[in-house]
């Protein structure tokens, strides 16, 4: 089962509620043994989503974009065009019911994806997501927010290809308020031109390294 993952690539922005509804149905089908695992790569129209740990005070501009409560872990984040999202619906019971390892593997997936563009992404204790060192500061380039229901995962990761970074100003991204030291970046902000097809290809290859071939984990 682990090497029989279906991929869905959407080339139009998918409304958030529609995506969540589709995920809910697929998770139930996977749990029932009626559907294959799925990784869905897509983008959303501009919006803010609130994870289960979101604090109301971290929503700085509530009227800027629609705000969606989300069942995923984490706090507030921005989604919009230029940010490639990977919704990951995997049967963790079949793969080994280890949530810590699963999150570590999601991080590794992003790190290896970024490496294909010559970017060194890094983990940071106490700060969720993948970070890039830029002199005296560190900027977040990818976010992770997942939910697991009866050992089937959904929601997933978000990689900043070329979103409008100014839209992150409407929130305290993922609860990290020290903007003098920590910010948000993207491949384009780092001077790397990559279209959605190139990012998708890198995500698929890196996913296979981590979740199928298991690479050197």
PDB file of C-alpha atoms in Angstrom:
ATOM      1  CA  UNK A   1       0.000   0.000   0.000  1.00  0.00           C
ATOM      2  CA  UNK A   2       2.833   2.406   0.781  1.00  0.00           C
ATOM      3  CA  UNK A   3       3.922   2.571  -2.882  1.00  0.00           C
ATOM      4  CA  UNK A   4       0.368   2.934  -4.248  1.00  0.00           C
ATOM      5  CA  UNK A   5      -0.291   6.597  -3.515  1.00  0.00           C
ATOM      6  CA  UNK A   6      -2.584   8.518  -5.856  1.00  0.00           C
ATOM      7  CA  UNK A   7      -1.585  12.052  -6.860  1.00  0.00           C
ATOM      8  CA  UNK A   8      -4.038  14.828  -7.653  1.00  0.00           C
ATOM      9  CA  UNK A   9      -2.712  18.090  -9.109  1.00  0.00           C
ATOM     10  CA  UNK A  10      -5.099  21.061  -9.313  1.00  0.00           C
ATOM     11  CA  UNK A  11      -4.224  23.941 -11.620  1.00  0.00           C
ATOM     12  CA  UNK A  12      -6.976  26.276 -10.409  1.00  0.00           C
ATOM     13  CA  UNK A  13      -7.407  27.750  -6.932  1.00  0.00           C
ATOM     14  CA  UNK A  14      -9.635  25.429  -4.913  1.00  0.00           C
ATOM     15  CA  UNK A  15     -12.030  27.038  -2.377  1.00  0.00           C
ATOM     16  CA  UNK A  16     -11.050  26.077   1.146  1.00  0.00           C
ATOM     17  CA  UNK A  17     -14.390  24.601   2.179  1.00  0.00           C
ATOM     18  CA  UNK A  18     -14.499  22.511  -0.989  1.00  0.00           C
ATOM     19  CA  UNK A  19     -11.026  21.119  -0.301  1.00  0.00           C
ATOM     20  CA  UNK A  20     -11.877  20.258   3.303  1.00  0.00           C
ATOM     21  CA  UNK A  21     -15.064  18.522   2.211  1.00  0.00           C
ATOM     22  CA  UNK A  22     -13.184  16.455  -0.353  1.00  0.00           C
ATOM     23  CA  UNK A  23     -10.560  15.534   2.225  1.00  0.00           C
ATOM     24  CA  UNK A  24     -13.196  14.446   4.723  1.00  0.00           C
ATOM     25  CA  UNK A  25     -14.768  12.119   2.173  1.00  0.00           C
ATOM     26  CA  UNK A  26     -11.422  10.660   1.109  1.00  0.00           C
ATOM     27  CA  UNK A  27     -10.268  10.087   4.687  1.00  0.00           C
ATOM     28  CA  UNK A  28     -13.456   8.148   5.419  1.00  0.00           C
ATOM     29  CA  UNK A  29     -12.983   6.071   2.261  1.00  0.00           C
ATOM     30  CA  UNK A  30      -9.342   5.305   3.071  1.00  0.00           C
ATOM     31  CA  UNK A  31     -10.307   4.289   6.586  1.00  0.00           C
ATOM     32  CA  UNK A  32     -12.991   1.982   5.160  1.00  0.00           C
ATOM     33  CA  UNK A  33     -10.531   0.415   2.746  1.00  0.00           C
ATOM     34  CA  UNK A  34     -12.484   1.791  -0.233  1.00  0.00           C
ATOM     35  CA  UNK A  35      -9.883   4.233  -1.610  1.00  0.00           C
ATOM     36  CA  UNK A  36      -6.157   4.576  -2.099  1.00  0.00           C
ATOM     37  CA  UNK A  37      -4.003   7.003  -0.184  1.00  0.00           C
ATOM     38  CA  UNK A  38      -3.898  10.445  -1.786  1.00  0.00           C
ATOM     39  CA  UNK A  39      -1.577  13.438  -1.976  1.00  0.00           C
ATOM     40  CA  UNK A  40      -3.330  16.501  -3.394  1.00  0.00           C
ATOM     41  CA  UNK A  41      -1.251  19.457  -4.631  1.00  0.00           C
ATOM     42  CA  UNK A  42      -3.229  22.668  -4.983  1.00  0.00           C
ATOM     43  CA  UNK A  43      -3.547  26.360  -4.206  1.00  0.00           C
ATOM     44  CA  UNK A  44      -6.313  28.315  -2.486  1.00  0.00           C
ATOM     45  CA  UNK A  45      -7.770  31.775  -3.115  1.00  0.00           C
ATOM     46  CA  UNK A  46      -6.420  34.295  -0.564  1.00  0.00           C
ATOM     47  CA  UNK A  47      -7.528  33.405   2.965  1.00  0.00           C
ATOM     48  CA  UNK A  48      -6.389  32.917   6.533  1.00  0.00           C
ATOM     49  CA  UNK A  49      -6.836  29.600   8.275  1.00  0.00           C
ATOM     50  CA  UNK A  50      -6.819  29.048  12.020  1.00  0.00           C
ATOM     51  CA  UNK A  51      -5.456  25.843  13.480  1.00  0.00           C
ATOM     52  CA  UNK A  52      -6.544  24.324  16.754  1.00  0.00           C
ATOM     53  CA  UNK A  53      -3.956  26.367  18.717  1.00  0.00           C
ATOM     54  CA  UNK A  54      -4.800  29.734  17.111  1.00  0.00           C
ATOM     55  CA  UNK A  55      -5.102  32.744  19.440  1.00  0.00           C
ATOM     56  CA  UNK A  56      -7.630  35.432  18.554  1.00  0.00           C
ATOM     57  CA  UNK A  57      -5.045  38.137  19.252  1.00  0.00           C
ATOM     58  CA  UNK A  58      -2.860  36.769  16.421  1.00  0.00           C
ATOM     59  CA  UNK A  59      -5.468  37.721  13.804  1.00  0.00           C
ATOM     60  CA  UNK A  60      -4.302  41.307  13.250  1.00  0.00           C
ATOM     61  CA  UNK A  61      -6.492  42.197  10.255  1.00  0.00           C
ATOM     62  CA  UNK A  62      -9.685  40.121  10.462  1.00  0.00           C
ATOM     63  CA  UNK A  63     -11.331  41.942   7.536  1.00  0.00           C
ATOM     64  CA  UNK A  64      -8.468  41.479   5.078  1.00  0.00           C
ATOM     65  CA  UNK A  65      -9.435  37.999   3.851  1.00  0.00           C
ATOM     66  CA  UNK A  66     -11.940  35.283   4.757  1.00  0.00           C
ATOM     67  CA  UNK A  67     -10.938  33.415   7.900  1.00  0.00           C
ATOM     68  CA  UNK A  68     -11.531  29.675   8.104  1.00  0.00           C
ATOM     69  CA  UNK A  69     -11.437  27.638  11.275  1.00  0.00           C
ATOM     70  CA  UNK A  70      -9.467  24.494  10.599  1.00  0.00           C
ATOM     71  CA  UNK A  71      -9.213  21.177  12.358  1.00  0.00           C
ATOM     72  CA  UNK A  72      -5.484  20.973  11.648  1.00  0.00           C
ATOM     73  CA  UNK A  73      -2.842  21.567  14.255  1.00  0.00           C
ATOM     74  CA  UNK A  74      -1.020  24.874  14.507  1.00  0.00           C
ATOM     75  CA  UNK A  75      -2.064  28.512  14.598  1.00  0.00           C
ATOM     76  CA  UNK A  76      -2.851  31.137  11.942  1.00  0.00           C
ATOM     77  CA  UNK A  77      -1.417  30.988   8.459  1.00  0.00           C
ATOM     78  CA  UNK A  78      -2.053  32.598   5.089  1.00  0.00           C
ATOM     79  CA  UNK A  79      -2.937  30.647   1.951  1.00  0.00           C
ATOM     80  CA  UNK A  80      -3.124  32.097  -1.541  1.00  0.00           C
ATOM     81  CA  UNK A  81      -1.889  31.956  -5.115  1.00  0.00           C
ATOM     82  CA  UNK A  82       1.813  31.156  -5.361  1.00  0.00           C
ATOM     83  CA  UNK A  83       1.767  28.898  -2.320  1.00  0.00           C
ATOM     84  CA  UNK A  84       1.728  25.199  -3.173  1.00  0.00           C
ATOM     85  CA  UNK A  85      -0.167  23.111  -0.657  1.00  0.00           C
ATOM     86  CA  UNK A  86       0.200  19.379  -0.224  1.00  0.00           C
ATOM     87  CA  UNK A  87      -2.785  17.740   1.437  1.00  0.00           C
ATOM     88  CA  UNK A  88      -1.599  14.334   2.602  1.00  0.00           C
ATOM     89  CA  UNK A  89      -4.114  11.553   3.190  1.00  0.00           C
ATOM     90  CA  UNK A  90      -2.136   8.522   4.330  1.00  0.00           C
ATOM     91  CA  UNK A  91      -3.018   5.381   6.251  1.00  0.00           C
ATOM     92  CA  UNK A  92      -0.649   5.717   9.186  1.00  0.00           C
ATOM     93  CA  UNK A  93      -1.865   2.518  10.768  1.00  0.00           C
ATOM     94  CA  UNK A  94      -0.584   0.582   7.756  1.00  0.00           C
ATOM     95  CA  UNK A  95       2.624   2.614   7.617  1.00  0.00           C
ATOM     96  CA  UNK A  96       3.324   2.433  11.339  1.00  0.00           C
ATOM     97  CA  UNK A  97       1.282   4.430  13.885  1.00  0.00           C
ATOM     98  CA  UNK A  98       3.978   6.898  14.967  1.00  0.00           C
ATOM     99  CA  UNK A  99       2.901  10.562  14.889  1.00  0.00           C
ATOM    100  CA  UNK A 100       6.326  11.912  15.782  1.00  0.00           C
ATOM    101  CA  UNK A 101       7.896  10.052  12.903  1.00  0.00           C
ATOM    102  CA  UNK A 102       5.141  11.185  10.556  1.00  0.00           C
ATOM    103  CA  UNK A 103       5.760  14.870  11.326  1.00  0.00           C
ATOM    104  CA  UNK A 104       9.515  14.320  11.019  1.00  0.00           C
ATOM    105  CA  UNK A 105       8.930  12.735   7.596  1.00  0.00           C
ATOM    106  CA  UNK A 106       6.778  15.682   6.478  1.00  0.00           C
ATOM    107  CA  UNK A 107       9.622  18.002   7.480  1.00  0.00           C
ATOM    108  CA  UNK A 108      12.101  15.830   5.604  1.00  0.00           C
ATOM    109  CA  UNK A 109       9.853  15.907   2.547  1.00  0.00           C
ATOM    110  CA  UNK A 110       9.969  19.704   2.509  1.00  0.00           C
ATOM    111  CA  UNK A 111      13.701  19.850   3.204  1.00  0.00           C
ATOM    112  CA  UNK A 112      14.451  17.520   0.305  1.00  0.00           C
ATOM    113  CA  UNK A 113      12.084  19.417  -1.979  1.00  0.00           C
ATOM    114  CA  UNK A 114      13.870  22.684  -1.223  1.00  0.00           C
ATOM    115  CA  UNK A 115      17.258  21.050  -1.717  1.00  0.00           C
ATOM    116  CA  UNK A 116      16.300  20.386  -5.332  1.00  0.00           C
ATOM    117  CA  UNK A 117      16.266  24.162  -5.805  1.00  0.00           C
ATOM    118  CA  UNK A 118      19.544  24.681  -3.949  1.00  0.00           C
ATOM    119  CA  UNK A 119      17.832  25.936  -0.789  1.00  0.00           C
ATOM    120  CA  UNK A 120      18.863  24.695   2.638  1.00  0.00           C
ATOM    121  CA  UNK A 121      15.718  24.330   4.715  1.00  0.00           C
ATOM    122  CA  UNK A 122      16.109  23.547   8.406  1.00  0.00           C
ATOM    123  CA  UNK A 123      14.062  22.432  11.397  1.00  0.00           C
ATOM    124  CA  UNK A 124      14.001  24.545  14.539  1.00  0.00           C
ATOM    125  CA  UNK A 125      13.024  23.227  17.993  1.00  0.00           C
ATOM    126  CA  UNK A 126       9.936  25.007  19.253  1.00  0.00           C
ATOM    127  CA  UNK A 127       9.108  26.531  15.847  1.00  0.00           C
ATOM    128  CA  UNK A 128       6.963  24.477  13.506  1.00  0.00           C
ATOM    129  CA  UNK A 129       7.792  24.446   9.824  1.00  0.00           C
ATOM    130  CA  UNK A 130      10.923  24.767   7.732  1.00  0.00           C
ATOM    131  CA  UNK A 131      13.235  27.760   8.048  1.00  0.00           C
ATOM    132  CA  UNK A 132      15.933  29.432   5.961  1.00  0.00           C
ATOM    133  CA  UNK A 133      18.862  31.271   7.577  1.00  0.00           C
ATOM    134  CA  UNK A 134      19.353  34.750   6.110  1.00  0.00           C
ATOM    135  CA  UNK A 135      22.192  36.443   7.937  1.00  0.00           C
ATOM    136  CA  UNK A 136      21.073  37.413  11.431  1.00  0.00           C
ATOM    137  CA  UNK A 137      17.469  36.388  10.847  1.00  0.00           C
ATOM    138  CA  UNK A 138      15.545  33.253   9.931  1.00  0.00           C
ATOM    139  CA  UNK A 139      12.571  33.169   7.581  1.00  0.00           C
ATOM    140  CA  UNK A 140       9.919  30.501   7.296  1.00  0.00           C
ATOM    141  CA  UNK A 141       9.504  29.067   3.822  1.00  0.00           C
ATOM    142  CA  UNK A 142       7.163  26.151   4.511  1.00  0.00           C
ATOM    143  CA  UNK A 143       4.473  25.360   7.063  1.00  0.00           C
ATOM    144  CA  UNK A 144       3.112  22.115   8.480  1.00  0.00           C
ATOM    145  CA  UNK A 145      -0.349  21.599   9.934  1.00  0.00           C
ATOM    146  CA  UNK A 146      -1.863  18.137  10.086  1.00  0.00           C
ATOM    147  CA  UNK A 147      -4.732  16.234  11.596  1.00  0.00           C
ATOM    148  CA  UNK A 148      -5.024  12.497  12.136  1.00  0.00           C
ATOM    149  CA  UNK A 149      -8.358  10.714  12.503  1.00  0.00           C
ATOM    150  CA  UNK A 150      -8.282   7.025  13.401  1.00  0.00           C
ATOM    151  CA  UNK A 151      -4.751   6.883  11.986  1.00  0.00           C
ATOM    152  CA  UNK A 152      -5.594   8.458   8.639  1.00  0.00           C
ATOM    153  CA  UNK A 153      -3.897  11.828   8.083  1.00  0.00           C
ATOM    154  CA  UNK A 154      -5.209  14.922   6.340  1.00  0.00           C
ATOM    155  CA  UNK A 155      -4.322  18.580   5.865  1.00  0.00           C
ATOM    156  CA  UNK A 156      -0.553  18.702   5.413  1.00  0.00           C
ATOM    157  CA  UNK A 157       2.104  21.168   4.239  1.00  0.00           C
ATOM    158  CA  UNK A 158       2.379  24.518   2.463  1.00  0.00           C
ATOM    159  CA  UNK A 159       5.447  25.611   0.487  1.00  0.00           C
ATOM    160  CA  UNK A 160       5.898  29.265  -0.475  1.00  0.00           C
ATOM    161  CA  UNK A 161       6.782  29.395  -4.164  1.00  0.00           C
ATOM    162  CA  UNK A 162       5.815  32.984  -5.001  1.00  0.00           C
ATOM    163  CA  UNK A 163       2.901  34.179  -2.835  1.00  0.00           C
ATOM    164  CA  UNK A 164       2.306  37.838  -1.975  1.00  0.00           C
ATOM    165  CA  UNK A 165       4.333  37.876   1.239  1.00  0.00           C
ATOM    166  CA  UNK A 166       2.761  41.136   2.400  1.00  0.00           C
ATOM    167  CA  UNK A 167      -0.446  39.222   3.146  1.00  0.00           C
ATOM    168  CA  UNK A 168       1.270  37.497   6.077  1.00  0.00           C
ATOM    169  CA  UNK A 169       1.190  40.929   7.782  1.00  0.00           C
ATOM    170  CA  UNK A 170      -2.490  40.385   8.584  1.00  0.00           C
ATOM    171  CA  UNK A 171      -1.646  37.671  11.102  1.00  0.00           C
ATOM    172  CA  UNK A 172       1.067  36.597  13.496  1.00  0.00           C
ATOM    173  CA  UNK A 173       2.209  33.679  11.325  1.00  0.00           C
ATOM    174  CA  UNK A 174       2.171  30.449  13.331  1.00  0.00           C
ATOM    175  CA  UNK A 175       2.400  32.466  16.546  1.00  0.00           C
ATOM    176  CA  UNK A 176       5.939  33.755  15.901  1.00  0.00           C
ATOM    177  CA  UNK A 177       5.700  37.448  16.764  1.00  0.00           C
ATOM    178  CA  UNK A 178       9.366  38.557  16.762  1.00  0.00           C
ATOM    179  CA  UNK A 179       9.434  39.987  13.247  1.00  0.00           C
ATOM    180  CA  UNK A 180      12.862  41.530  13.742  1.00  0.00           C
ATOM    181  CA  UNK A 181      14.364  38.036  13.939  1.00  0.00           C
ATOM    182  CA  UNK A 182      11.815  35.816  12.207  1.00  0.00           C
ATOM    183  CA  UNK A 183       9.901  36.396   9.002  1.00  0.00           C
ATOM    184  CA  UNK A 184       8.441  34.663   5.967  1.00  0.00           C
ATOM    185  CA  UNK A 185      10.110  33.998   2.643  1.00  0.00           C
ATOM    186  CA  UNK A 186       9.552  32.140  -0.618  1.00  0.00           C
ATOM    187  CA  UNK A 187      11.531  30.661  -3.456  1.00  0.00           C
ATOM    188  CA  UNK A 188      10.926  33.834  -5.483  1.00  0.00           C
ATOM    189  CA  UNK A 189      11.998  36.010  -2.550  1.00  0.00           C
ATOM    190  CA  UNK A 190      15.247  34.022  -2.482  1.00  0.00           C
ATOM    191  CA  UNK A 191      15.785  34.759  -6.167  1.00  0.00           C
ATOM    192  CA  UNK A 192      14.657  31.350  -7.440  1.00  0.00           C
ATOM    193  CA  UNK A 193      12.223  31.292 -10.356  1.00  0.00           C
ATOM    194  CA  UNK A 194      10.165  28.094 -10.252  1.00  0.00           C
ATOM    195  CA  UNK A 195       6.724  27.556 -11.725  1.00  0.00           C
ATOM    196  CA  UNK A 196       4.090  25.334 -10.159  1.00  0.00           C
ATOM    197  CA  UNK A 197       4.996  22.419 -12.434  1.00  0.00           C
ATOM    198  CA  UNK A 198       8.621  22.499 -11.284  1.00  0.00           C
ATOM    199  CA  UNK A 199       7.591  22.642  -7.631  1.00  0.00           C
ATOM    200  CA  UNK A 200       5.129  19.794  -8.124  1.00  0.00           C
ATOM    201  CA  UNK A 201       7.826  17.657  -9.767  1.00  0.00           C
ATOM    202  CA  UNK A 202      10.193  18.334  -6.872  1.00  0.00           C
ATOM    203  CA  UNK A 203       7.501  17.573  -4.288  1.00  0.00           C
ATOM    204  CA  UNK A 204       6.630  14.264  -5.962  1.00  0.00           C
ATOM    205  CA  UNK A 205      10.254  13.150  -6.259  1.00  0.00           C
ATOM    206  CA  UNK A 206      11.088  14.118  -2.677  1.00  0.00           C
ATOM    207  CA  UNK A 207       7.926  12.445  -1.363  1.00  0.00           C
ATOM    208  CA  UNK A 208       8.940   9.196  -3.044  1.00  0.00           C
ATOM    209  CA  UNK A 209      12.396   9.477  -1.466  1.00  0.00           C
ATOM    210  CA  UNK A 210      10.941   9.826   2.027  1.00  0.00           C
ATOM    211  CA  UNK A 211       7.652   7.941   2.059  1.00  0.00           C
ATOM    212  CA  UNK A 212       8.142   5.267  -0.617  1.00  0.00           C
ATOM    213  CA  UNK A 213      11.844   4.541  -1.063  1.00  0.00           C
ATOM    214  CA  UNK A 214      12.528   5.761   2.495  1.00  0.00           C
ATOM    215  CA  UNK A 215      15.753   7.361   1.265  1.00  0.00           C
ATOM    216  CA  UNK A 216      18.403   7.352   3.959  1.00  0.00           C
ATOM    217  CA  UNK A 217      16.013   8.101   6.851  1.00  0.00           C
TER     218      UNK A 217
END
